[in-house]
């Protein structure tokens, strides 16, 4: 085996492409940007047509020889492959090229490791990295075998370094999982608190570098780090938005999505992605200046389906109209409901239109009214209180007089077959939703 360098920053890119991968040029540019985001210098690239993947190298043997020649000519110390490789393919390429090989999943994990700032984010990244590494441990340190046993029944090799590494890695994964479970329990309690307060929850989602964090800062006083980088923000940030016609709402900034996001990373970032899954409304942010924005929207929607957020209502937000040379506007469907908002989070153009639309969509689903219940409606009263629907209450000999402020979706199930819920049912029938 060759000696691994601790850090390789001179990178040669291998860019596989096929008919099913779409625009190879755009994909190659995105991968190069990922590499630069990781802090590496891109020396050059080798394109490889792959319709029938080679089980040994993924790319063909002739192309592998071409990559080896380029590595020597450019004096690269790491080869980055724009595809997810099997552990065997990665190991075989490393042997053939005599330099470190990192696939797309490993590169994304490395970027996440650099960008994670919170305790939770660091735990999530390390857990994903260890799960990725677990499939790539090789028998590379047999010279470090433990001493052989000498007693009867203990003869033969002791625990190899590989087995030791696997055992230690497994123990570390268990420990991180427990710590992360504790942190995620705390976040779940925070989300439940917001649910009890019936404050509408809005989450920003979108392809990485679409401008979500810039929009988050423009709508709130969040102060989230925003830069022209892939995965500039990883840790979930939640802030209150007060200047909406429907009243206050909670806005969450989430991690950006990307093609072929490693499954271990999706699983690890449950806390971040739960903000999208539990939201009342998703603001799907896209780059209006990007010719592939519809394809990237499908990528994001695919990840949302994977995490169970595919059914959450969405509002399309076309950002960066200043770069696209487009005017700010609000598109509406045949029923007059807002479907798409065009704006620039950087310049502020169109933000007022987004605030108006948010007020329409969130306020239209809430009920602000007073209802009187008999003293026999104790169970319904308790359920309304548990749901956080009651803002004020008075009681006298005739019963409870409750001021309600809650989403219609919360109140409707409580107005079911209970005979004491008749006043609530009548209220919901009379209090029609605000038309958007």
Coordinates of C-alpha atoms in Angstrom, one line a residue:
X1 CA 0.0 0.0 0.0
X2 CA 1.1 3.6 -0.6
X3 CA 1.5 6.1 2.2
X4 CA -1.6 8.2 2.7
X5 CA -0.9 11.9 3.0
X6 CA -2.7 13.6 5.9
X7 CA -4.2 16.3 3.6
X8 CA -4.4 16.5 -0.1
X9 CA -5.3 19.9 -1.6
X10 CA -4.1 19.4 -5.2
X11 CA -7.0 17.6 -6.8
X12 CA -7.7 15.9 -10.1
X13 CA -11.3 15.5 -10.8
X14 CA -12.9 12.5 -12.5
X15 CA -16.2 13.4 -14.1
X16 CA -18.3 10.4 -15.1
X17 CA -21.2 11.1 -17.4
X18 CA -24.0 9.2 -19.1
X19 CA -27.3 9.8 -20.9
X20 CA -29.2 9.4 -17.6
X21 CA -27.1 12.0 -15.7
X22 CA -28.4 15.0 -17.7
X23 CA -26.1 18.0 -18.4
X24 CA -22.6 16.8 -17.8
X25 CA -21.1 20.3 -18.2
X26 CA -23.3 21.8 -15.5
X27 CA -22.8 18.8 -13.2
X28 CA -19.0 19.1 -13.7
X29 CA -19.0 22.8 -12.8
X30 CA -21.1 22.0 -9.7
X31 CA -18.6 19.3 -8.6
X32 CA -15.7 21.6 -9.2
X33 CA -17.4 24.2 -6.9
X34 CA -17.9 21.5 -4.3
X35 CA -14.2 20.7 -4.4
X36 CA -13.3 24.4 -4.1
X37 CA -15.7 24.6 -1.2
X38 CA -13.7 21.9 0.5
X39 CA -10.6 24.0 0.2
X40 CA -8.8 22.0 -2.6
X41 CA -7.1 23.3 -5.7
X42 CA -8.5 21.9 -8.9
X43 CA -5.6 21.0 -11.2
X44 CA -7.7 19.5 -14.0
X45 CA -10.3 17.0 -14.9
X46 CA -10.8 13.8 -16.8
X47 CA -14.2 13.1 -18.3
X48 CA -15.4 9.5 -18.5
X49 CA -18.3 8.2 -20.4
X50 CA -19.9 5.5 -18.2
X51 CA -23.0 3.7 -19.5
X52 CA -22.1 0.3 -18.1
X53 CA -20.1 0.8 -14.8
X54 CA -16.9 -1.3 -14.4
X55 CA -17.3 -3.3 -11.2
X56 CA -13.6 -2.9 -10.5
X57 CA -13.0 0.8 -11.0
X58 CA -16.5 2.1 -11.9
X59 CA -14.8 3.8 -14.9
X60 CA -13.2 1.6 -17.6
X61 CA -9.7 0.2 -17.3
X62 CA -8.4 2.4 -20.1
X63 CA -9.8 5.5 -18.5
X64 CA -8.3 4.4 -15.2
X65 CA -4.9 4.3 -16.9
X66 CA -5.5 7.8 -18.4
X67 CA -6.3 9.1 -14.9
X68 CA -3.1 7.6 -13.6
X69 CA -1.1 9.4 -16.2
X70 CA -2.8 12.7 -15.4
X71 CA -2.1 12.2 -11.7
X72 CA 1.6 11.8 -12.4
X73 CA 1.7 14.7 -14.9
X74 CA -0.1 17.1 -12.6
X75 CA 1.4 15.8 -9.4
X76 CA -2.0 15.5 -7.9
X77 CA -2.3 14.1 -4.3
X78 CA -6.0 13.4 -4.3
X79 CA -8.5 12.2 -7.0
X80 CA -12.1 13.2 -6.5
X81 CA -14.7 11.2 -8.4
X82 CA -18.1 12.7 -9.1
X83 CA -20.0 9.6 -8.3
X84 CA -20.7 7.4 -5.3
X85 CA -18.2 4.5 -5.5
X86 CA -18.5 1.1 -3.7
X87 CA -15.8 0.5 -1.1
X88 CA -14.1 -2.1 -3.5
X89 CA -14.1 0.4 -6.4
X90 CA -12.6 3.1 -4.2
X91 CA -9.9 0.8 -2.8
X92 CA -9.0 -0.5 -6.3
X93 CA -8.7 3.0 -7.7
X94 CA -6.4 4.0 -4.8
X95 CA -4.1 1.0 -5.5
X96 CA -4.1 1.7 -9.3
X97 CA -3.5 5.5 -8.9
X98 CA -1.3 5.4 -5.8
X99 CA -3.1 8.5 -4.4
X100 CA -6.0 9.0 -2.2
X101 CA -9.4 8.6 -3.9
X102 CA -12.6 10.3 -2.5
X103 CA -16.0 9.8 -4.0
X104 CA -18.9 12.3 -4.1
X105 CA -20.3 11.2 -0.8
X106 CA -17.0 11.4 1.0
X107 CA -16.4 14.9 -0.4
X108 CA -19.8 16.2 0.7
X109 CA -19.2 14.7 4.2
X110 CA -15.9 16.5 4.4
X111 CA -17.5 19.8 3.5
X112 CA -20.2 19.2 6.2
X113 CA -17.5 18.4 8.7
X114 CA -15.8 21.7 8.0
X115 CA -19.0 23.8 8.2
X116 CA -20.8 22.3 11.2
X117 CA -20.7 24.8 14.1
X118 CA -23.2 23.6 16.7
X119 CA -22.8 20.7 19.0
X120 CA -25.7 19.0 17.3
X121 CA -24.3 19.6 13.8
X122 CA -20.9 18.2 14.7
X123 CA -22.5 15.1 16.2
X124 CA -24.6 14.5 13.1
X125 CA -21.6 14.9 10.7
X126 CA -19.3 12.6 12.7
X127 CA -22.0 10.0 12.9
X128 CA -22.5 10.1 9.1
X129 CA -18.8 10.0 8.5
X130 CA -18.3 7.0 10.8
X131 CA -21.1 5.1 9.0
X132 CA -19.5 5.9 5.7
X133 CA -16.1 4.8 7.0
X134 CA -17.4 1.6 8.4
X135 CA -17.9 0.2 4.9
X136 CA -14.3 1.2 3.9
X137 CA -12.1 -0.3 6.5
X138 CA -9.6 -2.5 4.8
X139 CA -7.0 -5.0 6.1
X140 CA -4.2 -2.5 5.9
X141 CA -2.6 -3.0 9.3
X142 CA -2.1 -6.7 9.8
X143 CA 1.4 -6.1 11.0
X144 CA -0.2 -4.6 14.2
X145 CA -1.9 -7.9 15.1
X146 CA -2.1 -8.4 18.9
X147 CA 0.2 -11.0 20.3
X148 CA -0.8 -14.6 19.7
X149 CA -2.2 -16.5 22.7
X150 CA -0.1 -19.3 24.1
X151 CA -2.6 -21.2 26.3
X152 CA -4.7 -24.1 25.2
X153 CA -7.8 -22.8 23.4
X154 CA -6.1 -19.4 22.9
X155 CA -3.6 -20.3 20.1
X156 CA -3.8 -18.4 16.9
X157 CA -3.8 -14.7 16.0
X158 CA -5.2 -12.3 18.5
X159 CA -7.5 -9.4 17.5
X160 CA -6.3 -7.8 14.3
X161 CA -6.0 -4.1 13.9
X162 CA -8.9 -4.2 11.5
X163 CA -11.1 -5.9 14.0
X164 CA -10.0 -3.5 16.7
X165 CA -10.9 -0.6 14.4
X166 CA -14.3 -2.0 13.6
X167 CA -15.0 -2.6 17.3
X168 CA -13.9 0.9 18.3
X169 CA -15.9 2.5 15.4
X170 CA -19.0 0.6 16.4
X171 CA -18.6 1.8 20.0
X172 CA -18.2 5.3 18.9
X173 CA -21.3 5.1 16.6
X174 CA -23.4 3.9 19.5
X175 CA -22.1 6.7 21.8
X176 CA -22.8 9.4 19.2
X177 CA -26.2 8.0 18.5
X178 CA -27.1 8.2 22.2
X179 CA -25.8 11.8 22.4
X180 CA -27.6 12.8 19.2
X181 CA -30.8 11.2 20.4
X182 CA -30.7 13.3 23.5
X183 CA -30.2 16.5 21.5
X184 CA -33.0 15.6 19.1
X185 CA -35.3 15.0 22.1
X186 CA -34.6 18.5 23.2
X187 CA -35.4 19.9 19.7
X188 CA -38.6 17.8 19.6
X189 CA -39.7 19.4 22.9
X190 CA -39.0 22.9 21.4
X191 CA -41.1 22.0 18.3
X192 CA -43.9 20.8 20.6
X193 CA -43.8 24.0 22.5
X194 CA -44.3 25.9 19.2
X195 CA -47.1 23.5 18.3
X196 CA -48.8 24.2 21.7
X197 CA -48.5 28.0 21.0
X198 CA -50.1 27.4 17.6
X199 CA -47.6 29.7 16.0
X200 CA -47.5 29.0 12.2
X201 CA -44.2 27.3 11.2
X202 CA -42.5 28.1 7.9
X203 CA -39.3 26.3 6.7
X204 CA -37.0 27.4 3.9
X205 CA -35.9 24.6 1.6
X206 CA -34.1 24.5 -1.7
X207 CA -31.0 23.5 -3.6
X208 CA -27.8 24.5 -2.0
X209 CA -26.6 28.1 -2.9
X210 CA -30.1 29.2 -3.9
X211 CA -30.0 32.0 -1.3
X212 CA -32.1 30.6 1.6
X213 CA -29.9 32.0 4.3
X214 CA -29.9 35.5 2.7
X215 CA -33.7 35.3 2.5
X216 CA -33.8 34.2 6.1
X217 CA -31.7 37.1 7.2
X218 CA -33.9 39.5 5.1
X219 CA -37.1 38.3 6.8
X220 CA -35.8 38.0 10.3
X221 CA -32.9 39.4 12.4
X222 CA -31.3 35.9 12.4
X223 CA -27.8 36.9 11.5
X224 CA -27.2 33.5 9.8
X225 CA -23.9 33.2 7.9
X226 CA -24.6 33.6 4.2
X227 CA -22.0 33.3 1.4
X228 CA -21.7 32.3 -2.3
X229 CA -20.7 28.8 -1.3
X230 CA -22.2 25.4 -1.5
X231 CA -23.5 24.3 2.0
X232 CA -22.7 27.7 3.6
X233 CA -25.2 26.9 6.3
X234 CA -25.7 23.5 8.0
X235 CA -27.1 24.0 11.4
X236 CA -30.9 24.7 11.7
X237 CA -31.8 28.2 12.9
X238 CA -35.2 29.2 14.0
X239 CA -36.4 32.8 14.4
X240 CA -39.7 34.6 14.9
X241 CA -41.2 36.8 12.1
X242 CA -43.5 39.5 13.5
X243 CA -44.4 41.8 10.5
X244 CA -47.1 39.6 8.9
X245 CA -50.8 40.3 8.7
X246 CA -51.6 37.0 10.2
X247 CA -49.6 37.7 13.3
X248 CA -46.3 36.1 14.3
X249 CA -44.8 33.1 12.6
X250 CA -41.7 30.9 13.1
X251 CA -39.2 30.7 10.2
X252 CA -36.6 27.9 10.1
X253 CA -33.5 27.9 7.8
X254 CA -32.5 24.4 6.8
X255 CA -29.5 22.8 5.1
X256 CA -29.4 23.0 1.3
X257 CA -30.0 19.9 -0.8
X258 CA -27.9 18.6 -3.6
X259 CA -27.9 15.8 -6.1
X260 CA -26.9 12.4 -4.7
X261 CA -26.9 13.6 -1.1
X262 CA -25.5 10.7 0.9
X263 CA -28.2 8.7 2.6
X264 CA -26.2 8.4 5.8
X265 CA -26.2 12.2 5.9
X266 CA -29.9 12.5 5.3
X267 CA -30.5 10.0 8.2
X268 CA -28.1 11.8 10.5
X269 CA -29.5 15.3 9.9
X270 CA -33.0 14.3 11.1
X271 CA -33.1 17.3 13.5
X272 CA -32.4 19.8 10.7
X273 CA -34.8 18.1 8.2
X274 CA -37.5 17.7 10.8
X275 CA -38.0 21.5 10.7
X276 CA -39.2 21.0 7.1
X277 CA -41.3 17.9 7.9
X278 CA -43.1 19.6 10.8
X279 CA -43.7 22.9 9.0
X280 CA -47.1 24.3 8.1
X281 CA -45.6 25.8 4.9
X282 CA -42.4 25.3 2.9
X283 CA -40.8 28.2 1.1
X284 CA -39.1 26.4 -1.8
X285 CA -36.3 28.8 -2.8
X286 CA -34.8 28.6 -6.3
X287 CA -32.2 30.6 -8.2
X288 CA -34.2 32.4 -10.9
X289 CA -31.0 33.0 -12.9
X290 CA -30.3 29.2 -13.1
X291 CA -31.4 27.6 -16.4
X292 CA -31.7 24.2 -14.6
X293 CA -33.9 25.4 -11.8
X294 CA -36.8 23.1 -12.6
X295 CA -34.4 20.0 -12.6
X296 CA -33.0 21.2 -9.2
X297 CA -36.5 21.6 -7.8
X298 CA -37.2 18.0 -8.6
X299 CA -34.1 17.0 -6.8
X300 CA -35.2 18.9 -3.7
X301 CA -38.7 17.5 -3.9
X302 CA -37.2 14.0 -4.1
X303 CA -35.3 14.5 -0.8
X304 CA -38.5 16.0 0.8
X305 CA -40.3 12.8 -0.2
X306 CA -37.5 10.8 1.4
X307 CA -37.8 12.5 4.7
X308 CA -41.6 12.5 4.8
X309 CA -42.2 16.1 3.9
X310 CA -43.5 15.6 0.4
X311 CA -47.1 16.5 1.4
X312 CA -46.3 19.7 3.2
X313 CA -47.8 22.7 1.3
X314 CA -45.2 24.7 -0.7
X315 CA -44.8 28.2 -2.0
X316 CA -42.3 28.6 -4.8
X317 CA -39.9 31.5 -4.2
X318 CA -37.8 32.6 -7.2
X319 CA -34.8 34.3 -5.7
X320 CA -31.9 36.4 -7.4
X321 CA -34.1 38.2 -9.9
X322 CA -31.5 40.9 -9.9
X323 CA -29.1 38.5 -11.5
X324 CA -31.7 37.3 -13.9
X325 CA -32.9 40.8 -14.9
X326 CA -36.5 40.0 -14.0
X327 CA -39.1 42.2 -12.1
X328 CA -40.6 41.3 -8.7
X329 CA -44.0 39.8 -9.0
X330 CA -46.5 37.4 -7.4
X331 CA -48.0 34.6 -9.6
X332 CA -51.4 33.2 -8.7
X333 CA -53.3 30.2 -9.8
X334 CA -56.7 30.1 -11.4
X335 CA -58.4 30.4 -8.0
X336 CA -56.3 33.5 -7.1
X337 CA -54.1 31.6 -4.6
X338 CA -50.4 32.6 -4.5
X339 CA -48.3 30.0 -6.2
X340 CA -44.9 31.7 -6.9
X341 CA -43.1 34.8 -5.7
X342 CA -40.3 36.5 -7.6
X343 CA -37.8 38.5 -5.5
X344 CA -34.2 39.3 -4.6
X345 CA -33.2 38.6 -1.0
X346 CA -30.0 40.5 -1.6
X347 CA -31.5 43.8 -2.7
X348 CA -34.9 43.5 -0.9
X349 CA -36.9 43.8 -4.1
X350 CA -40.1 41.8 -3.8
X351 CA -39.8 41.0 -0.1
X352 CA -42.9 43.0 0.8
X353 CA -44.9 40.9 -1.7
X354 CA -43.6 37.8 0.0
X355 CA -44.7 39.1 3.4
X356 CA -48.2 39.8 2.1
X357 CA -48.4 36.3 0.6
X358 CA -47.3 34.7 3.8
X359 CA -50.0 36.7 5.7
X360 CA -52.6 35.4 3.2
X361 CA -51.5 31.8 3.3
X362 CA -51.0 31.5 7.0
X363 CA -53.8 33.8 8.2
X364 CA -56.3 32.2 6.0
X365 CA -56.0 28.9 7.8
X366 CA -56.4 30.3 11.3
X367 CA -59.5 31.0 13.3
X368 CA -59.7 34.0 15.6
X369 CA -63.0 34.0 17.5
X370 CA -64.8 33.5 20.9
X371 CA -66.8 30.4 21.6
X372 CA -69.0 29.5 24.6
X373 CA -69.0 26.0 26.0
X374 CA -71.2 24.5 28.7
X375 CA -69.7 23.3 32.0
X376 CA -70.2 19.7 30.7
X377 CA -67.6 20.3 28.0
X378 CA -64.7 19.7 30.3
X379 CA -63.0 17.2 28.1
X380 CA -63.3 19.4 25.0
X381 CA -61.9 22.4 27.1
X382 CA -58.9 20.3 28.1
X383 CA -58.2 19.2 24.6
X384 CA -58.4 22.8 23.3
X385 CA -56.0 23.9 26.1
X386 CA -53.6 21.0 25.3
X387 CA -53.6 22.1 21.7
X388 CA -52.7 25.7 22.7
X389 CA -55.8 27.0 21.0
X390 CA -57.0 29.1 23.9
X391 CA -55.5 32.6 24.3
X392 CA -57.9 33.8 27.1
X393 CA -60.8 32.3 29.0
X394 CA -63.6 33.3 31.4
X395 CA -65.9 31.0 33.4
X396 CA -69.3 31.7 35.0
X397 CA -72.5 29.8 35.8
X398 CA -73.3 29.2 32.1
X399 CA -69.9 27.7 31.3
X400 CA -66.6 28.6 29.6
X401 CA -66.1 31.6 27.3
X402 CA -63.0 31.0 25.3
X403 CA -61.0 33.3 23.0
X404 CA -59.5 31.0 20.3
X405 CA -56.6 31.6 18.0
X406 CA -55.5 28.4 16.2
X407 CA -55.2 26.9 12.7
X408 CA -58.4 25.5 11.4
X409 CA -56.6 22.1 10.9
X410 CA -56.2 22.0 14.7
X411 CA -59.7 22.9 15.6
X412 CA -61.5 20.8 13.0
X413 CA -60.7 17.4 14.6
X414 CA -61.8 18.6 18.0
X415 CA -65.2 19.6 16.7
X416 CA -66.1 15.9 16.0
X417 CA -68.9 13.8 17.4
X418 CA -68.8 15.2 21.0
X419 CA -72.3 16.6 21.8
X420 CA -70.7 19.4 23.7
X421 CA -68.7 20.5 20.6
X422 CA -71.7 21.8 18.8
X423 CA -70.8 25.5 19.5
X424 CA -67.3 24.8 18.1
X425 CA -68.7 23.2 14.9
X426 CA -71.1 26.1 14.4
X427 CA -68.2 28.5 14.8
X428 CA -66.1 26.7 12.2
X429 CA -69.0 26.6 9.7
X430 CA -69.7 30.3 10.2
X431 CA -66.0 31.4 10.3
X432 CA -65.0 30.5 6.8
X433 CA -61.3 30.6 5.9
X434 CA -59.9 33.8 4.5
X435 CA -59.7 33.4 0.7
X436 CA -56.2 33.7 -0.6

